[in-house]
Tab-separated table of C-alpha atoms and ligand atoms in Angstrom:
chain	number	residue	atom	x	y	z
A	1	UNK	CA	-14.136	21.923	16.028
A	2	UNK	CA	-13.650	21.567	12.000
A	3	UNK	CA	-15.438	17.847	10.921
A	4	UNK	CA	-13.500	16.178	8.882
A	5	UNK	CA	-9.266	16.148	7.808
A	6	UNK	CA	-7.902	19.667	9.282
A	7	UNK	CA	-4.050	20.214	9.547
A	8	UNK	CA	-1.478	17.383	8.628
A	9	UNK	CA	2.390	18.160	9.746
A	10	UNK	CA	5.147	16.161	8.903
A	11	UNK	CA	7.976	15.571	11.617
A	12	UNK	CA	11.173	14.881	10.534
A	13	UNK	CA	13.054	12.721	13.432
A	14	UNK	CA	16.389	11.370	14.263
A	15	UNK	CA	16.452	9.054	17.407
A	16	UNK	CA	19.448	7.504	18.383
A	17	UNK	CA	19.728	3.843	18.257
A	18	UNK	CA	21.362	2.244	21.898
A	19	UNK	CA	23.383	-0.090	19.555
A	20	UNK	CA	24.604	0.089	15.173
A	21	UNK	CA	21.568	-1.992	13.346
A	22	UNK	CA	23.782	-4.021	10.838
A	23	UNK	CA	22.342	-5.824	8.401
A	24	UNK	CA	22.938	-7.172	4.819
A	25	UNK	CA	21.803	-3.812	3.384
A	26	UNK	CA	23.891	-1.538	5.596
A	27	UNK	CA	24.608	-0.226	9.070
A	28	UNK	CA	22.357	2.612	10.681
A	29	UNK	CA	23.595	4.670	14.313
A	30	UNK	CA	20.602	6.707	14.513
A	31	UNK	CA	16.964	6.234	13.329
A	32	UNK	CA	15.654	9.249	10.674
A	33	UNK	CA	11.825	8.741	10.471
A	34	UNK	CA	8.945	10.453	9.441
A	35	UNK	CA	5.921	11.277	12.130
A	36	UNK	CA	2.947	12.000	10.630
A	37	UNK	CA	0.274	14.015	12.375
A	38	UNK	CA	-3.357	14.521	11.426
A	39	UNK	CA	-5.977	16.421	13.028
A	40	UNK	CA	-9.456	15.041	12.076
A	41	UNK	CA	-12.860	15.758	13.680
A	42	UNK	CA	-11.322	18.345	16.275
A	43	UNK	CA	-9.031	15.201	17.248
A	44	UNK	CA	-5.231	14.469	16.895
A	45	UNK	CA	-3.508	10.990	15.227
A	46	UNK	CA	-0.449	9.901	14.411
A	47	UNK	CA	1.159	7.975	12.006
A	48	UNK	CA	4.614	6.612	11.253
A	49	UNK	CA	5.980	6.293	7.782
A	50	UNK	CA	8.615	3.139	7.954
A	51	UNK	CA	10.507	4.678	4.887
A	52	UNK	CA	14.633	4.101	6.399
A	53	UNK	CA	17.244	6.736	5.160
A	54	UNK	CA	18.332	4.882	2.073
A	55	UNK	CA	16.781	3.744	-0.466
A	56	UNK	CA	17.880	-0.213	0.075
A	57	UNK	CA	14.720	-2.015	1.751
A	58	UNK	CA	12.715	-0.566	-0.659
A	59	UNK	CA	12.868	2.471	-3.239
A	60	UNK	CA	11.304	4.721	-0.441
A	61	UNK	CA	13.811	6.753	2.036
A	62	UNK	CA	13.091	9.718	4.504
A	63	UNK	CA	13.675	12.722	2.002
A	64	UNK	CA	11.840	10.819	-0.751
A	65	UNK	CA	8.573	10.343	1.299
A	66	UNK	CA	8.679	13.765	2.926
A	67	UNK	CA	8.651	15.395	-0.714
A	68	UNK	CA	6.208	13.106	-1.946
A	69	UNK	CA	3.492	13.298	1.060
A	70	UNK	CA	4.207	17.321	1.264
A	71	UNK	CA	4.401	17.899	-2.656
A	72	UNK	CA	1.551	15.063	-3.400
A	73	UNK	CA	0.000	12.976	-1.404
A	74	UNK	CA	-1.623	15.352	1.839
A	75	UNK	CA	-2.874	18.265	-1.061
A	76	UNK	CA	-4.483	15.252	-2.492
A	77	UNK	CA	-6.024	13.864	0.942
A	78	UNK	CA	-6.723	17.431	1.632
A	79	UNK	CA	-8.866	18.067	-1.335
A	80	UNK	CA	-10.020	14.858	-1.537
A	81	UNK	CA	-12.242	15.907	2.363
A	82	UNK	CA	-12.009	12.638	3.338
A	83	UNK	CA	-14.848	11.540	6.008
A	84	UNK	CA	-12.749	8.756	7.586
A	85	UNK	CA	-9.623	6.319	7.006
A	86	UNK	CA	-11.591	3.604	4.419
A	87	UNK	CA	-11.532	6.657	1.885
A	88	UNK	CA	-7.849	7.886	2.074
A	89	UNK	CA	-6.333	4.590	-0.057
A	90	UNK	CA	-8.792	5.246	-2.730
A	91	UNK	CA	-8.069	9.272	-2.950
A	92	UNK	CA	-4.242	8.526	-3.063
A	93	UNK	CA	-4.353	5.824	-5.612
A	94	UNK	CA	-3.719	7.873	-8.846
A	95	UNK	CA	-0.109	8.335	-6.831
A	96	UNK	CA	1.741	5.159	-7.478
A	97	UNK	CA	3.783	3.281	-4.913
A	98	UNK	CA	5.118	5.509	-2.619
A	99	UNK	CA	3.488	3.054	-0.108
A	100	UNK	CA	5.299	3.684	2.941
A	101	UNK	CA	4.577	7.361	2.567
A	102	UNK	CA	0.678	6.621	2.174
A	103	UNK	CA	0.673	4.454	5.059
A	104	UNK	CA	1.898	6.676	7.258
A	105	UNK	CA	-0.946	9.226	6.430
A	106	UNK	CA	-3.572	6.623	6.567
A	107	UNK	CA	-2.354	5.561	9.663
A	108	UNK	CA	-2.731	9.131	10.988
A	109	UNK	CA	-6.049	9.327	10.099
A	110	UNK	CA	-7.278	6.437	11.100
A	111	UNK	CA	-5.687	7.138	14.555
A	112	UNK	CA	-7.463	10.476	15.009
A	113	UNK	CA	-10.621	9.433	13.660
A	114	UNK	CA	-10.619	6.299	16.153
A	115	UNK	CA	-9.825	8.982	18.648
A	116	UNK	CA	-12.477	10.939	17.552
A	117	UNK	CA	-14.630	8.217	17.737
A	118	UNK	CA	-13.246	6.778	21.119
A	119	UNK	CA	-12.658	3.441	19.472
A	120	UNK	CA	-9.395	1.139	20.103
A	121	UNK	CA	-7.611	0.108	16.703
A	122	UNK	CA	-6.865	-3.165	17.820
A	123	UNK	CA	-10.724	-3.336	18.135
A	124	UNK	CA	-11.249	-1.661	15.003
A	125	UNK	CA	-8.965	-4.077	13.247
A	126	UNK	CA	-10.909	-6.868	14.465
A	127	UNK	CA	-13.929	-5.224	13.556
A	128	UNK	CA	-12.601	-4.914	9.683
A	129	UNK	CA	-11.303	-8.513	9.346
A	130	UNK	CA	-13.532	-10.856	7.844
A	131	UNK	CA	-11.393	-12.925	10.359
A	132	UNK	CA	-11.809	-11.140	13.322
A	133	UNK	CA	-12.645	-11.534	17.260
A	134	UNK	CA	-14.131	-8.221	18.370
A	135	UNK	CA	-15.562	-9.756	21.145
A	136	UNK	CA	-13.053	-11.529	22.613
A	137	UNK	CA	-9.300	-10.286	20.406
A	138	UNK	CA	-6.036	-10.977	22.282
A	139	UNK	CA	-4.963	-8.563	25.416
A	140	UNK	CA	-1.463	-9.523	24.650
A	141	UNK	CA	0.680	-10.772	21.276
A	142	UNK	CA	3.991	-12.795	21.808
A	143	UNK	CA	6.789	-10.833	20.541
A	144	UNK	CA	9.949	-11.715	19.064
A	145	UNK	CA	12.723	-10.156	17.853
A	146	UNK	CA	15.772	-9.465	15.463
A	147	UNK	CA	19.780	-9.713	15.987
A	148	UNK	CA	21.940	-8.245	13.497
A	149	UNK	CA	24.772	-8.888	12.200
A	150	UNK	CA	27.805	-8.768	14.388
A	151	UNK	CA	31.245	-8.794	13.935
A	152	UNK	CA	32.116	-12.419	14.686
A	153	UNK	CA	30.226	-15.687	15.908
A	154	UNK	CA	31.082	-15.332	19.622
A	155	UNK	CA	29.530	-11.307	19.704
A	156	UNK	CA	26.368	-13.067	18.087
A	157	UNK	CA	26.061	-15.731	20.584
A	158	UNK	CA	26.428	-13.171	23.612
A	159	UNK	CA	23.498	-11.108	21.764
A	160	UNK	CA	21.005	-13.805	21.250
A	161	UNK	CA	22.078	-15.076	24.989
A	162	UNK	CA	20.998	-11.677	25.935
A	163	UNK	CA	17.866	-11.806	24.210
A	164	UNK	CA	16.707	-15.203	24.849
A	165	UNK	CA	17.505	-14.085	28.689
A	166	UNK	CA	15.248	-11.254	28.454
A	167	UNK	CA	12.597	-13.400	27.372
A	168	UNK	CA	12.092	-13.096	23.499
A	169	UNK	CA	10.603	-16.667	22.526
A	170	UNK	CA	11.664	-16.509	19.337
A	171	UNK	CA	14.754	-14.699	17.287
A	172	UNK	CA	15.914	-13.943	13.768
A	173	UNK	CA	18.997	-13.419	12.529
A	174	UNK	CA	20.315	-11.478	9.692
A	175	UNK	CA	22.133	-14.069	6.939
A	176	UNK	CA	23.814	-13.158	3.440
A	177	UNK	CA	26.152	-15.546	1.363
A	178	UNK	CA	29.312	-16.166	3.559
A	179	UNK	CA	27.439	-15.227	6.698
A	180	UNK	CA	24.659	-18.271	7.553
A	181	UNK	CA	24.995	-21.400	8.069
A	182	UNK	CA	28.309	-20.917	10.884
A	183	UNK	CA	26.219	-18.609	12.555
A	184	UNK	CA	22.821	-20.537	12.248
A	185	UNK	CA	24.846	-23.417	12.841
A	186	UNK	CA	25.895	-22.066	16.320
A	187	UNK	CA	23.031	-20.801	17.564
A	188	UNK	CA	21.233	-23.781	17.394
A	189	UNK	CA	23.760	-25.293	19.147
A	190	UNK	CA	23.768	-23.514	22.247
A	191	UNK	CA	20.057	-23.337	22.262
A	192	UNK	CA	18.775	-26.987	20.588
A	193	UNK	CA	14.408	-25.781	21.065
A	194	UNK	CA	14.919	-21.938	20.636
A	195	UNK	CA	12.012	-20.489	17.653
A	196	UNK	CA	14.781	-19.286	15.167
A	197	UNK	CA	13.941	-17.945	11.725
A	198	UNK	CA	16.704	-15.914	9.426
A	199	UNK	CA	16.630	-12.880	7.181
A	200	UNK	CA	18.369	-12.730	4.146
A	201	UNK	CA	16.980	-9.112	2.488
A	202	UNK	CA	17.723	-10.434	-0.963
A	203	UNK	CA	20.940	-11.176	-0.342
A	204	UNK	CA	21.208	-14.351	-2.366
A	205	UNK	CA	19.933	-13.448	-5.535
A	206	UNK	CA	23.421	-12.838	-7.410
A	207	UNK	CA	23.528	-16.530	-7.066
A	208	UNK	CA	22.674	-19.117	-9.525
A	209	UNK	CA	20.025	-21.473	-9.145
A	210	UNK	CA	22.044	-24.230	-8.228
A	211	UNK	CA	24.544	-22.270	-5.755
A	212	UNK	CA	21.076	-20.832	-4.313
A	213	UNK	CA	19.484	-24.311	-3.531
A	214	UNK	CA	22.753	-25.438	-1.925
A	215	UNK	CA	23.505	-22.518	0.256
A	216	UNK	CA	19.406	-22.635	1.349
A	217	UNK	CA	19.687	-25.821	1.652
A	218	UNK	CA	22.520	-25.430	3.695
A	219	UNK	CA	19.829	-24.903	6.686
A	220	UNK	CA	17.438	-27.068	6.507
A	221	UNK	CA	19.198	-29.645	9.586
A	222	UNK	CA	18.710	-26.446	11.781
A	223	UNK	CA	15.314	-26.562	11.828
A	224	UNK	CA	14.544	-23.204	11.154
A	225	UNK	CA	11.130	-21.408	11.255
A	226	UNK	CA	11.201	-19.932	7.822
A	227	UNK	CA	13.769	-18.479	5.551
A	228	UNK	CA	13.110	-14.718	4.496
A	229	UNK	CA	13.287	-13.581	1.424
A	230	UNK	CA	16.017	-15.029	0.008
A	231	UNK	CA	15.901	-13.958	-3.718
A	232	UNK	CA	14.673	-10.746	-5.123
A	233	UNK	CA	11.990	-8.622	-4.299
A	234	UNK	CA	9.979	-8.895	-8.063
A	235	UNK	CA	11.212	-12.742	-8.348
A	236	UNK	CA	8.339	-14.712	-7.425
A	237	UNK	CA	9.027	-17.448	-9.473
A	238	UNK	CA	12.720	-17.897	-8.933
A	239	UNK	CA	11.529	-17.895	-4.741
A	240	UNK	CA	8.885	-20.871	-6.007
A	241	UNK	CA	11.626	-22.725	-8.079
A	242	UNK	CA	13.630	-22.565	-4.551
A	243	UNK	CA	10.606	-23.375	-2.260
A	244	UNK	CA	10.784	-26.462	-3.915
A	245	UNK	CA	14.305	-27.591	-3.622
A	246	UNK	CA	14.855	-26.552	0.064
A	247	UNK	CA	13.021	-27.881	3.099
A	248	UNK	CA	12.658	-24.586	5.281
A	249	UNK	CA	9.682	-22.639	4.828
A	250	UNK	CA	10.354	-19.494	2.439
A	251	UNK	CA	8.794	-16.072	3.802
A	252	UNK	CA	8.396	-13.297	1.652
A	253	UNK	CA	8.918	-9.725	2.482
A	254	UNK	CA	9.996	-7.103	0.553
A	255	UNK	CA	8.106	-9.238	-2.432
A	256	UNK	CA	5.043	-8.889	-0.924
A	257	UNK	CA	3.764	-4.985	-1.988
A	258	UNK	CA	-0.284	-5.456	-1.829
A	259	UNK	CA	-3.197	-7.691	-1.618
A	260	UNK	CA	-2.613	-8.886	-5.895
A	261	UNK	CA	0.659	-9.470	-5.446
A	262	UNK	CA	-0.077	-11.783	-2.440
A	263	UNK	CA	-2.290	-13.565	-4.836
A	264	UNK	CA	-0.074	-13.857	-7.137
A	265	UNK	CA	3.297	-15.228	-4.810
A	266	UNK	CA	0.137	-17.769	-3.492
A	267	UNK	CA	-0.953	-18.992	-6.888
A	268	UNK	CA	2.976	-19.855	-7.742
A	269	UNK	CA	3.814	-20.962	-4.543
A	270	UNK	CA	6.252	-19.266	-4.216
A	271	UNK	CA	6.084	-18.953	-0.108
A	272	UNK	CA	4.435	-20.355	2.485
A	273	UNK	CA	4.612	-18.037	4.776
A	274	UNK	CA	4.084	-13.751	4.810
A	275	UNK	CA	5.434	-11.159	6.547
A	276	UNK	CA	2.596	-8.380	6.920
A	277	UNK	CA	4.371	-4.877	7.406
A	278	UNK	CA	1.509	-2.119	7.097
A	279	UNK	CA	4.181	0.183	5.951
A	280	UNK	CA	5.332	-1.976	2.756
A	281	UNK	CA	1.718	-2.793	1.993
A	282	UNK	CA	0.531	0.960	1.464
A	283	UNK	CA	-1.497	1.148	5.010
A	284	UNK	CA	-3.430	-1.473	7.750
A	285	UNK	CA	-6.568	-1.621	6.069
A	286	UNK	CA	-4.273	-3.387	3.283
A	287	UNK	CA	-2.653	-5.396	5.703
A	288	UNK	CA	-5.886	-6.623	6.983
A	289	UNK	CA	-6.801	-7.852	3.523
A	290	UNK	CA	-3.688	-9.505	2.954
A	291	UNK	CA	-4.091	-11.356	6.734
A	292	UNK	CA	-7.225	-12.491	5.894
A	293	UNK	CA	-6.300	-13.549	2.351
A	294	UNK	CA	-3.334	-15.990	3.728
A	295	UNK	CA	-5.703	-17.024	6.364
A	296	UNK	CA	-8.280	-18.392	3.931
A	297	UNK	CA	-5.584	-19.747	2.263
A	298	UNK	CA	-3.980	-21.025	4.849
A	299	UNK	CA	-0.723	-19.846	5.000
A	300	UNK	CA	0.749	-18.624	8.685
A	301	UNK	CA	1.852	-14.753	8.796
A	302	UNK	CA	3.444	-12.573	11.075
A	303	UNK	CA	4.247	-8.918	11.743
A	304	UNK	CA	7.299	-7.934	10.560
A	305	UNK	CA	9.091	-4.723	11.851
A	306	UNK	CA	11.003	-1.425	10.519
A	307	UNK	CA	12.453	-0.173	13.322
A	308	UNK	CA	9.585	1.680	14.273
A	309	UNK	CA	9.182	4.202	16.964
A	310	UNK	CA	6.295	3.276	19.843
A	311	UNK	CA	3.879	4.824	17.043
A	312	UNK	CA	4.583	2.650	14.764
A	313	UNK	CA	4.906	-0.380	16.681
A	314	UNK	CA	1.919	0.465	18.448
A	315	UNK	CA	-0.147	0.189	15.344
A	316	UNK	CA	1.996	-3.137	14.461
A	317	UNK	CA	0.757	-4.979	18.005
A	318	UNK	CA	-3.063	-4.364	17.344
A	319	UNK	CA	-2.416	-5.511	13.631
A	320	UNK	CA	-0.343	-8.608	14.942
A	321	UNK	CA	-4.044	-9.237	17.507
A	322	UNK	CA	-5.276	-10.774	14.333
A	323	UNK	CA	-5.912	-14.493	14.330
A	324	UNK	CA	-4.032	-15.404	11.618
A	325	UNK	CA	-0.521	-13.949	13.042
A	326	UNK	CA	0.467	-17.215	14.171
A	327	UNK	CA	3.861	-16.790	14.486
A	328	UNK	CA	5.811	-14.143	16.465
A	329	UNK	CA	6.482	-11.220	14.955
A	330	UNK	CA	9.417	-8.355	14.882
A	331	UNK	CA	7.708	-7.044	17.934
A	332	UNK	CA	10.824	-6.112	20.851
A	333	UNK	CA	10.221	-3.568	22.872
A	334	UNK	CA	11.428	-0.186	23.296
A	335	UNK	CA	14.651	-0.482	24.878
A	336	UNK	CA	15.805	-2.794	21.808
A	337	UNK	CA	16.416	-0.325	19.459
A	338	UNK	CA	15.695	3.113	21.751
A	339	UNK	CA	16.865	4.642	24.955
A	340	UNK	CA	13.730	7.230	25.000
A	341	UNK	CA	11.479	6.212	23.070
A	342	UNK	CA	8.577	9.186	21.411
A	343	UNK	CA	5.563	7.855	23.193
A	344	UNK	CA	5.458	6.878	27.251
A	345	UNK	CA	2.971	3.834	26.814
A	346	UNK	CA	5.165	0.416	27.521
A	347	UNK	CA	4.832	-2.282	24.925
A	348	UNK	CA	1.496	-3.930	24.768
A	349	UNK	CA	-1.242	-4.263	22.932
A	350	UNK	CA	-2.654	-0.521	24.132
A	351	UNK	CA	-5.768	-0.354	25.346
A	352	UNK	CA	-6.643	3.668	25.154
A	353	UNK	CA	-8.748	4.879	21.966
A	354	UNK	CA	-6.964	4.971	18.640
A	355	UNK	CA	-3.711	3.484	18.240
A	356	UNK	CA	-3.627	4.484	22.262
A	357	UNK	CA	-0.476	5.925	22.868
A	358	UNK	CA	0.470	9.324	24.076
A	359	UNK	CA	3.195	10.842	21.882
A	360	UNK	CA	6.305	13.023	23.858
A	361	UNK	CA	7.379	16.549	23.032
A	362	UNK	CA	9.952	15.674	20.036
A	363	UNK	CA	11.400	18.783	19.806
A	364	UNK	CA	14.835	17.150	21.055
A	365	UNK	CA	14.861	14.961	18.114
A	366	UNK	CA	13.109	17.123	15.203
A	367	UNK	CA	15.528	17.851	11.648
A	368	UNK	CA	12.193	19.634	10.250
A	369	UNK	CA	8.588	19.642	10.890
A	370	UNK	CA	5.932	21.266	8.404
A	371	UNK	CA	2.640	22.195	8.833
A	372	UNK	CA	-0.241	21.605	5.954
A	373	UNK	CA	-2.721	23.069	6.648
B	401	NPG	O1	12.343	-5.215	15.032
B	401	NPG	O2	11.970	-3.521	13.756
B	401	NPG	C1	12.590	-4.545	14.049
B	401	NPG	C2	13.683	-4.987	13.119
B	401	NPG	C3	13.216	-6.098	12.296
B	401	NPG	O3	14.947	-7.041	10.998
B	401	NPG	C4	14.034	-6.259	11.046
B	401	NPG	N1	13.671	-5.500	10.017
B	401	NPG	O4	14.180	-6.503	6.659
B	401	NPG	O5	12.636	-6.926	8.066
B	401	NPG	C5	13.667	-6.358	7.758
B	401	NPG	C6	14.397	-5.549	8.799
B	401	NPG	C7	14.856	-4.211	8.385
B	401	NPG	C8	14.252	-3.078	8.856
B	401	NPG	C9	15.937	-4.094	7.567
B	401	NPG	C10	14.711	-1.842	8.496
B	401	NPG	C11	16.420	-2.858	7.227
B	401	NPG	C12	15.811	-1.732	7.710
């Protein structure tokens, strides 16, 4: 058995999705994702890098973060001889941003050397946070989960009819200018006490400040959980100028890139809430710090997802353990977004050693897979 980092491979992925994902930055039919596997201390991890196929969550996309990781990041981690998963951040960081792409190889490392170690992340995670319950952290995490867009108001009320039937306590929709308060509007009126929050990826930041206030404001009788990001990613003061005007919570996402800029969107005020995605944060030990930032500060996060595969939600569910993910995250199961899914584990908050699930034979689904050794 080699100690330390031996092979990383890269797997290239395109699952089908059982329905189009429409949202206001496009619509997807299949899933391309990159799998990240890591071999450390004679034992195998895996990682998922959240990157999408177009650059429009975020300036990372599939081909992007398979370049970068191959051409950059794993000769780095492999030179670097990392001994475990707290050192892999610090030998990437002359690479800038590229976070996605980083978390995915932390998260592979940290998964083997867990497994290695015969150590549950959720655990692990608990063990890390300042805020932590080691001794006693959740089984079980409430999930909730996203509708898209749809084609008209009466497909979106059959949709969240379906989802509140299956049991989802809470639900977001997707909203852009022209598209949110008729369809927030009739949601809440078929279902007055339903946990509804709303997405808005940006979408209203070709507006003025005025128009902006109004059409946020537009929500506010719903009684909505949050608003998410509404304005750009970099405008943290045009989201604080808003947080003032409007009565809904503001949520940043895509604005929220590390543990200073959380510091800095808490100092302006310009949210009072966070979405915590591991992926958009540069890895979970970051995400950790950021949880236990807002939690000292007390301001309520939750897990946001990226249409993960059961490895990467896997890793989201023992993040979303953490005490201060008080409200319900992106966290549907499988069959919301997959028919076969990569891994055979069921939802929960696994229980195994590492991230604890056991990963299929992905051949069916593989564009490319490459081997670093
Ligand atoms: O459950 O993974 C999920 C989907 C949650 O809406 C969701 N994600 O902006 O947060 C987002 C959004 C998204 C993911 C948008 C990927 C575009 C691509």
């Amino acid at each position: 058995v080699t100690t330390g980092l031996g092979a990383v491979e890269l797997v290239h992925v395109r699952l089908p999705l059982v329905e189009p994902w429409v949202t206001p930055l496009g619509r997807m039919v299949d899933r391309d994702v990159v799998l990240v596997r890591a071999v450390v201390d004679g034992a195998e991890g895996w990682g998922e890098c959240v990157a999408q196929p177009d650059p429009t969550y975020s300036p990372e996309y599939v081909e992007g973060a398979l370049d970068v990781l191959e051409r950059h990041l794993v000769p780095r981690l492999m030179a670097g001889r990392p001994t475990g998963a707290d050192a892999v951040a610090g030998i990437l960081a002359p690479v800038k941003g590229h976070r996605m792409a980083k978390a995915g190889l932390e998260a592979a490392v940290l998964d083997a050397s867990l497994r290695a170690a015969g150590v549950n992340l959720a655990d692990d995670l608990h063990r890390r946070s300042s805020a932590g319950t080691p001794a006693a952290r959740p089984q079980r995490v409430t999930g909730g989960v996203a509708v898209g867009i749809t084609s008209d108001l009466g497909a979106l009320e059959s949709a969240v009819a379906g989802r509140v039937a299956e049991g989802y306590v809470r639900i977001k929709l997707k909203v852009h200018p022209g598209w949110d308060v008729e369809p927030v509007a009739s949601v809440r009126a078929a279902h007055p006490a339903l946990a509804l929050q709303v997405d808005a990826n940006g979408s209203y930041a070709p507006l003025d400040p005025a128009a902006r206030r109004r059409a946020i404001g537009a929500l506010d009788p719903f009684g909505l959980l949050l608003v998410e990001q509404p304005l750009a990613d970099d405008d943290l003061v045009g989201h604080a100028h808003l947080g003032a005007g409007v009565a809904t919570p503001i949520c940043l996402d895509e604005g929220v890139t590390s543990l200073e800029v959380t510091d800095t969107a808490l100092a302006l005020g310009a949210c009072q809430v966070v979405n915590i995605k591991s992926g958009r944060v540069g890895g979970l030990l970051e995400a950790v710090r950021i949880h236990d930032r807002c939690l000292s500060a007390g301001v309520a996060v939750w897990c946001g997802g990226m249409l993960e595969t059961g490895i990467g939600r896997a890793t989201n569910l023992a993040l979303a353990t953490l005490p201060g993910f008080s409200l319900p995250g992106d966290l549907s199961a499988a069959g919301r977004f997959w028919a076969d899914d990569v891994v055979t584990e069921p939802l929960a908050v696994p229980s195994g050693v590492g991230a604890g699930v056991e990963v299929v034979d992905l051949s069916r689904w593989t564009v490319s897979r490459r081997r670093l050794a």
